[in-house]
CSV table of C-alpha atoms and ligand atoms in Angstrom, one decimal:
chain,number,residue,atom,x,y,z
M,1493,UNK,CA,-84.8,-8.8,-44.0
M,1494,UNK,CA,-83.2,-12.1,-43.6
M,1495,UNK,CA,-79.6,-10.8,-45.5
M,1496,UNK,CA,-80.4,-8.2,-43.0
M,1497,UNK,CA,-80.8,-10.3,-40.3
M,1498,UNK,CA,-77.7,-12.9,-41.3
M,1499,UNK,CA,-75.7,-9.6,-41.7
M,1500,UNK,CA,-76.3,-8.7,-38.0
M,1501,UNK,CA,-75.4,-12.5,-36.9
M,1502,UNK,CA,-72.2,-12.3,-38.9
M,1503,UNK,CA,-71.1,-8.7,-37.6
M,1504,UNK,CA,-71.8,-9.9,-33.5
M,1505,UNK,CA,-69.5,-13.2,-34.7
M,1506,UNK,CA,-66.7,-10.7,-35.0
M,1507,UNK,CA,-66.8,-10.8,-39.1
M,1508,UNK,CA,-66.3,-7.4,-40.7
M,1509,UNK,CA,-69.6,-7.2,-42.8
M,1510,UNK,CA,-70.2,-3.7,-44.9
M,1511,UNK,CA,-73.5,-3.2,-45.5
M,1512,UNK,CA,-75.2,-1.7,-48.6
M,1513,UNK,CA,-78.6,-3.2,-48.2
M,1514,UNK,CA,-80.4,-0.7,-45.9
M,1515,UNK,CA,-81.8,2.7,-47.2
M,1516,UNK,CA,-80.5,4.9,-44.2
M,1517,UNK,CA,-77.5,7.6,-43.7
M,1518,UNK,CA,-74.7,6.4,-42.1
M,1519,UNK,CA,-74.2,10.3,-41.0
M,1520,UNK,CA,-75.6,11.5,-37.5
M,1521,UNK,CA,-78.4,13.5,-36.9
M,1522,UNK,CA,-77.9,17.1,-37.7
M,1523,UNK,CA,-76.0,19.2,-34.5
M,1524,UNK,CA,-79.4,21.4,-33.9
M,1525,UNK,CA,-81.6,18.5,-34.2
M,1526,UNK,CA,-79.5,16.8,-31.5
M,1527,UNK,CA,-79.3,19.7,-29.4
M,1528,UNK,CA,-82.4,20.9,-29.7
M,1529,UNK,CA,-83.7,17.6,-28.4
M,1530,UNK,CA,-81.3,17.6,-25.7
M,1531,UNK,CA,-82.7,21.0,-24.4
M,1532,UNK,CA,-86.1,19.5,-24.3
M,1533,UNK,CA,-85.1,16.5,-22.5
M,1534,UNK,CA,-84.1,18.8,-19.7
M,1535,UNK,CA,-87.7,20.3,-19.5
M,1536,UNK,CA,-88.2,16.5,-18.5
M,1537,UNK,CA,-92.1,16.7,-20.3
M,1538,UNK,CA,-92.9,15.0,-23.2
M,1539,UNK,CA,-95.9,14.3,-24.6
M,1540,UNK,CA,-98.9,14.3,-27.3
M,1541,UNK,CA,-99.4,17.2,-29.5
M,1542,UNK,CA,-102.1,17.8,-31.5
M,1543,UNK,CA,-102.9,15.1,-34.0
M,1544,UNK,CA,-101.3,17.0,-37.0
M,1545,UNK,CA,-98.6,18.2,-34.9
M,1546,UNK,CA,-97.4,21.4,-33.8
M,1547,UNK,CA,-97.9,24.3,-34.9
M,1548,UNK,CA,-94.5,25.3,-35.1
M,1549,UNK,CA,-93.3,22.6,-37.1
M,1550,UNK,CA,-96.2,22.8,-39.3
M,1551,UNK,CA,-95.7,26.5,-39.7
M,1552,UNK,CA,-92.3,25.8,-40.6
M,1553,UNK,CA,-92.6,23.4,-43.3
M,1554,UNK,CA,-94.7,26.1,-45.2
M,1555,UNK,CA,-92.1,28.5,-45.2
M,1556,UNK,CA,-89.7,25.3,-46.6
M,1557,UNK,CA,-92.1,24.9,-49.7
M,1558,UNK,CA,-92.1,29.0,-50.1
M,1559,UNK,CA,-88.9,29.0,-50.7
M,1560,UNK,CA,-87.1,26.1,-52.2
M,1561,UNK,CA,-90.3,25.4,-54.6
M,1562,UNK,CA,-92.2,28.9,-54.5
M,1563,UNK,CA,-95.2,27.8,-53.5
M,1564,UNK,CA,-97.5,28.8,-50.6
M,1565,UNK,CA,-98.7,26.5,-48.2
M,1566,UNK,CA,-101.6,27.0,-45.7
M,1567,UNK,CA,-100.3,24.9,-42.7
M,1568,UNK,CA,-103.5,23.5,-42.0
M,1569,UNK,CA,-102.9,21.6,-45.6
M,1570,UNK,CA,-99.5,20.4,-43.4
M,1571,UNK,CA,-99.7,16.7,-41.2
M,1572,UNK,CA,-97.1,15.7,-39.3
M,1573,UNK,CA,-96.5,12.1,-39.6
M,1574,UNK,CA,-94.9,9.1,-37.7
M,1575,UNK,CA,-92.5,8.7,-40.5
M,1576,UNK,CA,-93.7,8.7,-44.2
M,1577,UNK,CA,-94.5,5.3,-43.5
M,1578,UNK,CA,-97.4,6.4,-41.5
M,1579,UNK,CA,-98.6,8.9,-44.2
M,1580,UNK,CA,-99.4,6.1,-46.2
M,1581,UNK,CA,-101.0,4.6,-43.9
M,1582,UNK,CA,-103.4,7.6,-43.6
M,1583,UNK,CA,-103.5,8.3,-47.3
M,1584,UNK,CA,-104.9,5.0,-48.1
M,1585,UNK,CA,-107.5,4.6,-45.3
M,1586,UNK,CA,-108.4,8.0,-46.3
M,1587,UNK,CA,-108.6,8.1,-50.1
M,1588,UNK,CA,-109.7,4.4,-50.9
M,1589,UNK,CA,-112.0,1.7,-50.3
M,1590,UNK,CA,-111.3,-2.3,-50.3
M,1591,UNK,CA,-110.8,-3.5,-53.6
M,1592,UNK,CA,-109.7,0.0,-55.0
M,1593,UNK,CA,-107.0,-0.6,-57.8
M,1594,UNK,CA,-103.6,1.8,-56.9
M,1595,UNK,CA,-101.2,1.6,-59.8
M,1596,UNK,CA,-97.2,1.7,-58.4
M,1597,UNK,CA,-93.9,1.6,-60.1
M,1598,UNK,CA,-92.2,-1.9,-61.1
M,1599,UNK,CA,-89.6,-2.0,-59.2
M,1600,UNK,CA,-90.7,-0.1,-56.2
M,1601,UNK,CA,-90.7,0.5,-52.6
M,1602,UNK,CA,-91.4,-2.9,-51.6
M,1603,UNK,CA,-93.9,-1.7,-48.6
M,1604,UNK,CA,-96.1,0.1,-51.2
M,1605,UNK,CA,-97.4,-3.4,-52.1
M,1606,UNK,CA,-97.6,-4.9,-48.7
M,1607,UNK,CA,-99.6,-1.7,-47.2
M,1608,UNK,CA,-102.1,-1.6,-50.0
M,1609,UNK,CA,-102.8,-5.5,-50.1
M,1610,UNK,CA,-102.9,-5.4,-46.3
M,1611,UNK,CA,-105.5,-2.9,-46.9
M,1612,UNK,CA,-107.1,-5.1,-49.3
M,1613,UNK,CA,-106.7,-2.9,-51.9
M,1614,UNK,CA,-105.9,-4.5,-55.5
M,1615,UNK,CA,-102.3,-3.5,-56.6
M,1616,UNK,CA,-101.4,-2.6,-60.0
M,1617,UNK,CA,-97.3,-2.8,-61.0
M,1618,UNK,CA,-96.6,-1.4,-64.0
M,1619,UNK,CA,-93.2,-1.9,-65.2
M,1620,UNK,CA,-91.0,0.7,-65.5
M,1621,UNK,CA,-88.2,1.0,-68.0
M,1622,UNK,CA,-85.8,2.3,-70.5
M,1623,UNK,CA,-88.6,3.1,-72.8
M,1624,UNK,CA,-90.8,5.2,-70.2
M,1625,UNK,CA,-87.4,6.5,-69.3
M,1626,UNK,CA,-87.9,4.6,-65.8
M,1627,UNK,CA,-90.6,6.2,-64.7
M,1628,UNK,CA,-95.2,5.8,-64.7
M,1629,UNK,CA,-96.7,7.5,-67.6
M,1630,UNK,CA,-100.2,8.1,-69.1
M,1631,UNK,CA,-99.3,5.5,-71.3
M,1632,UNK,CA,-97.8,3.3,-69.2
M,1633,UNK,CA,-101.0,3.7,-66.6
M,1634,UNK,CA,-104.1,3.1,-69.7
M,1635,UNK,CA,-102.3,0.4,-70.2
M,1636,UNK,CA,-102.1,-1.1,-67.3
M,1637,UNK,CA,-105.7,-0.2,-66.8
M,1638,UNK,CA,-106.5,-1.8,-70.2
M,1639,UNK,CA,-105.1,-5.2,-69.2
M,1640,UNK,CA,-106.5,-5.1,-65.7
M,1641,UNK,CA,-109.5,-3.9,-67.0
M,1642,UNK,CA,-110.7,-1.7,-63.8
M,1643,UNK,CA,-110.1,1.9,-63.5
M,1644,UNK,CA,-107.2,3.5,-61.2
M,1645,UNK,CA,-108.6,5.0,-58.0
M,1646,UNK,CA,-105.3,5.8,-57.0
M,1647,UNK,CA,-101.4,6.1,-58.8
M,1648,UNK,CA,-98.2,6.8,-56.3
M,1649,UNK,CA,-94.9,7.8,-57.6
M,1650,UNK,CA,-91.6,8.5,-55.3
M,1651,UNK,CA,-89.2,11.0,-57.2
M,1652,UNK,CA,-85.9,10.3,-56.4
M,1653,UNK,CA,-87.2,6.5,-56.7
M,1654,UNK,CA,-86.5,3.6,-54.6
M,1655,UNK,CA,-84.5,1.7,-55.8
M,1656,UNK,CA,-84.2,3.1,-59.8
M,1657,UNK,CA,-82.8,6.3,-58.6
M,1658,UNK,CA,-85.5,7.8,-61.3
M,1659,UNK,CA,-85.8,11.7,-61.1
M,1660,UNK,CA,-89.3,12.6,-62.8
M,1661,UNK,CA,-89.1,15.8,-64.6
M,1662,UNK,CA,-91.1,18.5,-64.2
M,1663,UNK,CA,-93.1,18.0,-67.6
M,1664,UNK,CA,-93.8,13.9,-66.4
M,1665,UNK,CA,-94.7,15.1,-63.3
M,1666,UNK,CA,-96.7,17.5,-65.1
M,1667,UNK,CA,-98.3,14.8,-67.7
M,1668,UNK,CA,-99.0,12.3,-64.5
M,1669,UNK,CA,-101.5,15.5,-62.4
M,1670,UNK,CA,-103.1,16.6,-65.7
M,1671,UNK,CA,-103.9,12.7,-66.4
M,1672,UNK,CA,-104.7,11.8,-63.0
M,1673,UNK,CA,-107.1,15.0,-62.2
M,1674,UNK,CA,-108.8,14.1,-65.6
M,1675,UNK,CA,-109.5,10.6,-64.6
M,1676,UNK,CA,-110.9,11.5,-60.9
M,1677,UNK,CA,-107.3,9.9,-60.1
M,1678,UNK,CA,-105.6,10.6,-56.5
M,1679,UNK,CA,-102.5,11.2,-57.2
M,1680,UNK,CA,-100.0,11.0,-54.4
M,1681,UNK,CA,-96.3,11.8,-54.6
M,1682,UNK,CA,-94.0,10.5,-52.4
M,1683,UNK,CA,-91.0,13.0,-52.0
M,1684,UNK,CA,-88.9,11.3,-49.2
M,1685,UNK,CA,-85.7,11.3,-51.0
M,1686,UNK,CA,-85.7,15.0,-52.2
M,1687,UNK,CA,-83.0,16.6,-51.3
M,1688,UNK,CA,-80.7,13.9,-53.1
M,1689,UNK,CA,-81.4,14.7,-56.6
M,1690,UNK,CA,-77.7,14.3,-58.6
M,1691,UNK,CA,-79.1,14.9,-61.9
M,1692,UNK,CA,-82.2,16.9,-63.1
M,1693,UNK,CA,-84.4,19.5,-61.6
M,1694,UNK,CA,-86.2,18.6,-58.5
M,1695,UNK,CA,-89.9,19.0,-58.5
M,1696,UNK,CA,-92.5,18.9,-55.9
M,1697,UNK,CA,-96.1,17.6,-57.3
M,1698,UNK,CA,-97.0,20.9,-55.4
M,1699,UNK,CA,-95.5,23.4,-57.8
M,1700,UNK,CA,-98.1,21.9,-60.3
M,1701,UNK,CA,-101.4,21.4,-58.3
M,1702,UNK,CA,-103.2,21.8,-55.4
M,1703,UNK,CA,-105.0,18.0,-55.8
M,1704,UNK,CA,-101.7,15.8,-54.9
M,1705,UNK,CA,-101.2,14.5,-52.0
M,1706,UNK,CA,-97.3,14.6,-51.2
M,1707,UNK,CA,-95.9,12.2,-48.6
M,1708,UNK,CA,-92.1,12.9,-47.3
M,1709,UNK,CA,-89.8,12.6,-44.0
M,1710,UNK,CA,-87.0,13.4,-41.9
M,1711,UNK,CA,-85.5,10.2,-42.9
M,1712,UNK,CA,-83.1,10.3,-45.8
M,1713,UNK,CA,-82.0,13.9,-46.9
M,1714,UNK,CA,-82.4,15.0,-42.8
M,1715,UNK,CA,-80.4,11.6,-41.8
M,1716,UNK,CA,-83.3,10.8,-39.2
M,1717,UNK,CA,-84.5,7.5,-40.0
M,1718,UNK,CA,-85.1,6.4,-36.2
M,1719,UNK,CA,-86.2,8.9,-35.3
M,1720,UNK,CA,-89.8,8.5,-36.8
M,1721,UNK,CA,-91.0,11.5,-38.0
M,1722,UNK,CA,-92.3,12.7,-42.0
M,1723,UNK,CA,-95.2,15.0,-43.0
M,1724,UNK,CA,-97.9,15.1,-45.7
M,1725,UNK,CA,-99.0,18.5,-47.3
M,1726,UNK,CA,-102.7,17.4,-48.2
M,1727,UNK,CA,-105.8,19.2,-50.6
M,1728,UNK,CA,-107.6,21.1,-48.0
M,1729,UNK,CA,-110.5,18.9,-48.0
M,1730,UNK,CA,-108.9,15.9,-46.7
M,1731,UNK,CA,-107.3,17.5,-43.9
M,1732,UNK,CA,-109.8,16.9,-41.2
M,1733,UNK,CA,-110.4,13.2,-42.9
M,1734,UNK,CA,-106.8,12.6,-42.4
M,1735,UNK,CA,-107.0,14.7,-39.3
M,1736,UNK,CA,-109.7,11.4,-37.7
M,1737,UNK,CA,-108.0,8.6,-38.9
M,1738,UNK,CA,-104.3,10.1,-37.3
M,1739,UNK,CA,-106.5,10.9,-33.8
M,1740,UNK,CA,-107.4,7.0,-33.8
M,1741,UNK,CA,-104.6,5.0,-35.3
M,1742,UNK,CA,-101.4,7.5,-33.7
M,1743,UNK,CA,-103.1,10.0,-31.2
M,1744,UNK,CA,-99.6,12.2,-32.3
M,1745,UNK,CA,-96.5,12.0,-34.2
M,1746,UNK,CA,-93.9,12.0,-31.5
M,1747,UNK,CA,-93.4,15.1,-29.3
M,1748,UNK,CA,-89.2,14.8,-29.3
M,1749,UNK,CA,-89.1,14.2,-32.5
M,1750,UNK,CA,-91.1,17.2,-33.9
M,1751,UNK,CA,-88.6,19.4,-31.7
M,1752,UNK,CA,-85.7,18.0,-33.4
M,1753,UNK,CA,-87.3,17.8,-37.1
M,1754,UNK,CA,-87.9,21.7,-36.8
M,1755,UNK,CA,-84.2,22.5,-36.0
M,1756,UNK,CA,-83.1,20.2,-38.5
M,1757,UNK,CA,-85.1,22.4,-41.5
M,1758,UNK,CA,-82.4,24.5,-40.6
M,1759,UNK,CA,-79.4,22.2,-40.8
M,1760,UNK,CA,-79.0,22.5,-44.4
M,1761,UNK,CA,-75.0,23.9,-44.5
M,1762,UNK,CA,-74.8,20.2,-42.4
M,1763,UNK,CA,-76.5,18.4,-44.5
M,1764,UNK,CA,-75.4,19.2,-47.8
M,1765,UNK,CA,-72.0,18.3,-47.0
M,1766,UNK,CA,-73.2,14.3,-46.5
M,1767,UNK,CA,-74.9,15.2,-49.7
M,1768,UNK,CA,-71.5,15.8,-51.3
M,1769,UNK,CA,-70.2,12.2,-49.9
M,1770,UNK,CA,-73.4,10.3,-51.6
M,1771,UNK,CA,-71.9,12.2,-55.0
M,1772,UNK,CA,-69.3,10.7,-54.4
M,1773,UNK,CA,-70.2,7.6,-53.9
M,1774,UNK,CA,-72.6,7.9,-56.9
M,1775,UNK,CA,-69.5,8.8,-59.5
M,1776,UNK,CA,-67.4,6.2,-58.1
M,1777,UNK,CA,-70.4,3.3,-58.3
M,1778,UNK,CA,-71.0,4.7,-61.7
M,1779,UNK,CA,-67.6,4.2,-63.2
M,1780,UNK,CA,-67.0,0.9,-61.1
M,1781,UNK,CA,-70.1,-1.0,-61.4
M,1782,UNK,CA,-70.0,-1.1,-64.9
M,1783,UNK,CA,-66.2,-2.2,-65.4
M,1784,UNK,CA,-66.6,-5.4,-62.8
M,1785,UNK,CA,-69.5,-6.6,-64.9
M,1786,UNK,CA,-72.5,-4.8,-63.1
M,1787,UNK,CA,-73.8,-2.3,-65.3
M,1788,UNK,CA,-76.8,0.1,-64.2
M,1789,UNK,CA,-80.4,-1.1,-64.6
M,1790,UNK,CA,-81.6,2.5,-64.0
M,1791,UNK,CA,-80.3,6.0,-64.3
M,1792,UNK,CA,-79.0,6.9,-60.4
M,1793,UNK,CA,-79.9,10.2,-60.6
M,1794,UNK,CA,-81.3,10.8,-57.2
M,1795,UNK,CA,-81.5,8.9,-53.9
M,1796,UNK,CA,-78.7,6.8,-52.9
M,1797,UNK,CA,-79.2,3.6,-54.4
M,1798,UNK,CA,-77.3,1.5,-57.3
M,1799,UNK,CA,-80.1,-0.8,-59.0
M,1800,UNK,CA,-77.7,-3.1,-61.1
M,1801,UNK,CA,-78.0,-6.1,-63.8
M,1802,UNK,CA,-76.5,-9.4,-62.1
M,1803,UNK,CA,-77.4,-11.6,-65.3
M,1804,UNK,CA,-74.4,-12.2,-66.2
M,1805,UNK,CA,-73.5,-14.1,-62.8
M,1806,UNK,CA,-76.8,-15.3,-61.8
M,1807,UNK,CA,-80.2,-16.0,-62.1
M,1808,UNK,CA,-81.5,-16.0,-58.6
M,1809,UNK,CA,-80.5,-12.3,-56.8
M,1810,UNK,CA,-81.2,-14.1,-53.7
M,1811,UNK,CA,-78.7,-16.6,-53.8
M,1812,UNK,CA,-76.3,-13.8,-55.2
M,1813,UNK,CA,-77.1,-11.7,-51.7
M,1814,UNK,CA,-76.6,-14.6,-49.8
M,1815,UNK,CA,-73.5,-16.0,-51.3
M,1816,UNK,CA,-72.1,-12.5,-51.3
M,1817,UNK,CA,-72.3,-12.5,-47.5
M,1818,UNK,CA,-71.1,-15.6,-46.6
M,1819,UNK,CA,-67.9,-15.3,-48.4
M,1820,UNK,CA,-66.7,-11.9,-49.0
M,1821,UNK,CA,-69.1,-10.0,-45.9
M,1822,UNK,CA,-71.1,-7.8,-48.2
M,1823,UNK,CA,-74.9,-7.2,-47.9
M,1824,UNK,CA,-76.7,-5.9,-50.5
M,1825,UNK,CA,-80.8,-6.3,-51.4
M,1826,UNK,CA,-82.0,-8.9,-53.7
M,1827,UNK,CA,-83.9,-7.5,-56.5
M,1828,UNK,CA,-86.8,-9.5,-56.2
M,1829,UNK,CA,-87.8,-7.5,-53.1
M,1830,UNK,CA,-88.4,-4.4,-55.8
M,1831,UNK,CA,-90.0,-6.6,-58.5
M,1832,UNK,CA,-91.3,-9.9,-58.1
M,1833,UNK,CA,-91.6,-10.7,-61.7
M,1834,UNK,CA,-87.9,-9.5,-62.9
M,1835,UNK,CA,-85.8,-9.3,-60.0
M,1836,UNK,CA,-84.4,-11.8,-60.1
M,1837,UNK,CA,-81.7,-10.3,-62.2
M,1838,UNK,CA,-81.3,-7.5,-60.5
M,1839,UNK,CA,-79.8,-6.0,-56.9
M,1840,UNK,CA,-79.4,-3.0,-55.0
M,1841,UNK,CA,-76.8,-1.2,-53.3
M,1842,UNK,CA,-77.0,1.4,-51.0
M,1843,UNK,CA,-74.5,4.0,-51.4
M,1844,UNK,CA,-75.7,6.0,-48.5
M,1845,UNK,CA,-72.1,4.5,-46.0
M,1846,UNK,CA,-68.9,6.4,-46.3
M,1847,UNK,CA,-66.6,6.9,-49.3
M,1848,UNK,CA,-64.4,4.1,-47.5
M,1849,UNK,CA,-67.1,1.5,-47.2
M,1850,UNK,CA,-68.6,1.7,-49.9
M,1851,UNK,CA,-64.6,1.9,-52.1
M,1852,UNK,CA,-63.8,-1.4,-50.2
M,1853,UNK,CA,-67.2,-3.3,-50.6
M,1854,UNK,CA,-67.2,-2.8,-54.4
M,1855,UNK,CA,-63.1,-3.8,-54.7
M,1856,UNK,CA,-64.4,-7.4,-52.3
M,1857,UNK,CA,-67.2,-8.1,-54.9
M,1858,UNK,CA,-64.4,-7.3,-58.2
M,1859,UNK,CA,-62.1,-9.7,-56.4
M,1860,UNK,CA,-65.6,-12.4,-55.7
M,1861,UNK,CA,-66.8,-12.1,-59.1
M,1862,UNK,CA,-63.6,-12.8,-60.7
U,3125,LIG,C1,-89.6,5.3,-51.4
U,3125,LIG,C2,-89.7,5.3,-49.9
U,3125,LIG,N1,-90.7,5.8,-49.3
U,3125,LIG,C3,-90.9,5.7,-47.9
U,3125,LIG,C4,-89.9,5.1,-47.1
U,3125,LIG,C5,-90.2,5.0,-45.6
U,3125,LIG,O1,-89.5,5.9,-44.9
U,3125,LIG,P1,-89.9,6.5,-43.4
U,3125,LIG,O2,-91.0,5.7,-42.9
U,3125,LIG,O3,-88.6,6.2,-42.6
U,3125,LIG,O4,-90.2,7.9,-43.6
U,3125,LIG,C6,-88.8,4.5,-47.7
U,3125,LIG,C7,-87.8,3.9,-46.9
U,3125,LIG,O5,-86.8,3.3,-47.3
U,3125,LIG,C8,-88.7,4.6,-49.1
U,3125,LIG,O6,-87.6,4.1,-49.7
């Protein structure tokens, strides 16, 4: 947030600042979304919905799950959400209890870690790396237990990941259920980036159980990050838990918002094109990176970030960002905000801008490095 912030003071001082350090499309809403929202507007009435959200919307997604993952969805298993952020929100009020230990990926989502300890839940990071092919495992999660010596109550797991770009399989996401349902183990999947998978299949924890709890959003894929709206497809049981705690903390997702999400489930042709432009962005990082002495820390397959190795020019990723800024106008995130331990060596890139941006950020940083 402060590169953030400094990027914003730079930009109204008239400098010409590219950013790749926030996680959101540069691409506008889809048409239908827009216009759909538009038509509602001139109604003039907006206002709650039920707590879950509507019926339409919810209706909707289920038919989304039938048929890009083959899987039937009773809507009442379907919450709308302000954003994904607020499904976690629910999901850990819901499932957990102070002093609960939920095991996340190291380097993660860096808001994982503040929700849970603001929650006074005990957070377990467990590395992630070349060896667990950049993703949790069984393994990976006894051991973790082993050292911490409590037992999981919860594991969460975003596929695309933030910021390795990790695609789990269908086999680890597999091995992950089977080990969590064994262990009485919530297991909750956090699918906002699907949609932007570049290499792999793309699985949702739903093809394999019914016990997940799957967060996603309007955000990335549907290029809708302000406009504050995600869903959760819940086990049945929880869905009147979930159902109280939404009532109290939200009252309802956002009654715009829901009307535009629905018309965007059908702005794929739209959509996919923008997909096309992160590909490209992705091959050209690939290549580039690498030759101006940034190689990959992670895989890229899916998302739209670049998770690189600054070793070789630093030890402090912070300073890096910040330097980066000041003299050539670039913003990028340090990677101590995805791992506290080994960051340090590490940044990230968003490659979510246009082919331009993104073509003349990296040939300012070749020229800065040098
Ligand atoms: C992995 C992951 N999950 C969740 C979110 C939150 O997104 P939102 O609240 O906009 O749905 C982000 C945002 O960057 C993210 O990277």
């Amino acid at each position: 947030m402060d590169v953030l912030a400094e990027a914003t003071k730079r930009r109204q001082a008239g400098h010409a600042v590219i950013s790749m350090a926030v996680g959101q499309p540069s691409h506008p809403t889809p048409k239908a979304a827009l216009e759909a929202a538009n038509a509602a507007l001139g109604h003039g009435r907006i206002g709650y919905t039920d707590a879950l959200g509507t019926s339409a919307l919810r209706h909707t997604l289920a038919g989304h799950y039938r048929k890009r993952h083959g899987v039937e969805i009773d809507p009442v298993r379907i919450a709308i959400t302000t954003g994904s952020s607020a499904g976690f929100n629910l999901a850990f009020l819901t499932l957990f209890d102070a002093g609960d230990s939920v095991a996340i990926a190291r380097p993660g989502y860096p808001a994982y870690r503040n929700i849970l300890a603001a929650l006074g839940l005990d957070v377990v990071e467990v590395p992630v790396t070349a060896e667990t092919h950049f993703t949790l495992t069984p393994e990976s999660l006894e051991a973790a237990q082993a050292a911490s010596g409590k037992r999981l109550k919860g594991v969460l797991l975003a596929s695309p990941a933030n910021p390795t770009g990790t695609v789990t399989g269908r086999e680890g996401l597999k091995a992950l259920a089977d080990y969590c349902a064994a262990n009485s183990i919530a297991f909750i999947s956090d699918e906002i980036y699907h949609g932007l998978t570049f290499v792999g299949e793309e699985t949702s924890a739903l093809e394999l159980t019914d016990e997940a709890i799957v967060i996603n959003s309007f955000s990335k894929y549907y290029c809708m990050t302000g406009w504050r709206i995600g869903w959760m497809v819940l086990p049945e049981r929880l869905a009147r838990p979930i159902e109280r705690v939404a009532q109290s903390l939200y009252i309802s997702p956002p009654e715009l918002s829901q009307i535009a999400a629905l018309a965007a489930l059908d702005a794929e042709v739209e959509l996919d094109v923008y997909k096309e432009s992160y590909r490209r962005n992705r091959d050209f990082l690939a290549r580039r990176l690498p030759e101006i002495g940034l190689p990959l820390a992670s895989p890229m397959d899916g998302a739209f970030y670049a998770y690189v190795d600054v070793s070789r020019f630093t030890n402090d990723s912070m300073v890096f960002a910040k330097r980066m800024l000041a003299e050539i106008n670039v913003a990028a995130t340090p990677g101590l905000d995805f791992d506290p331990l080994e960051g340090h060596r590490a940044m990230r890139f968003s490659y979510a801008g246009s082919n331009a941006e993104i073509e003349e950020a990296v040939e300012r940083i070749a020229g800065w490095l040098k």
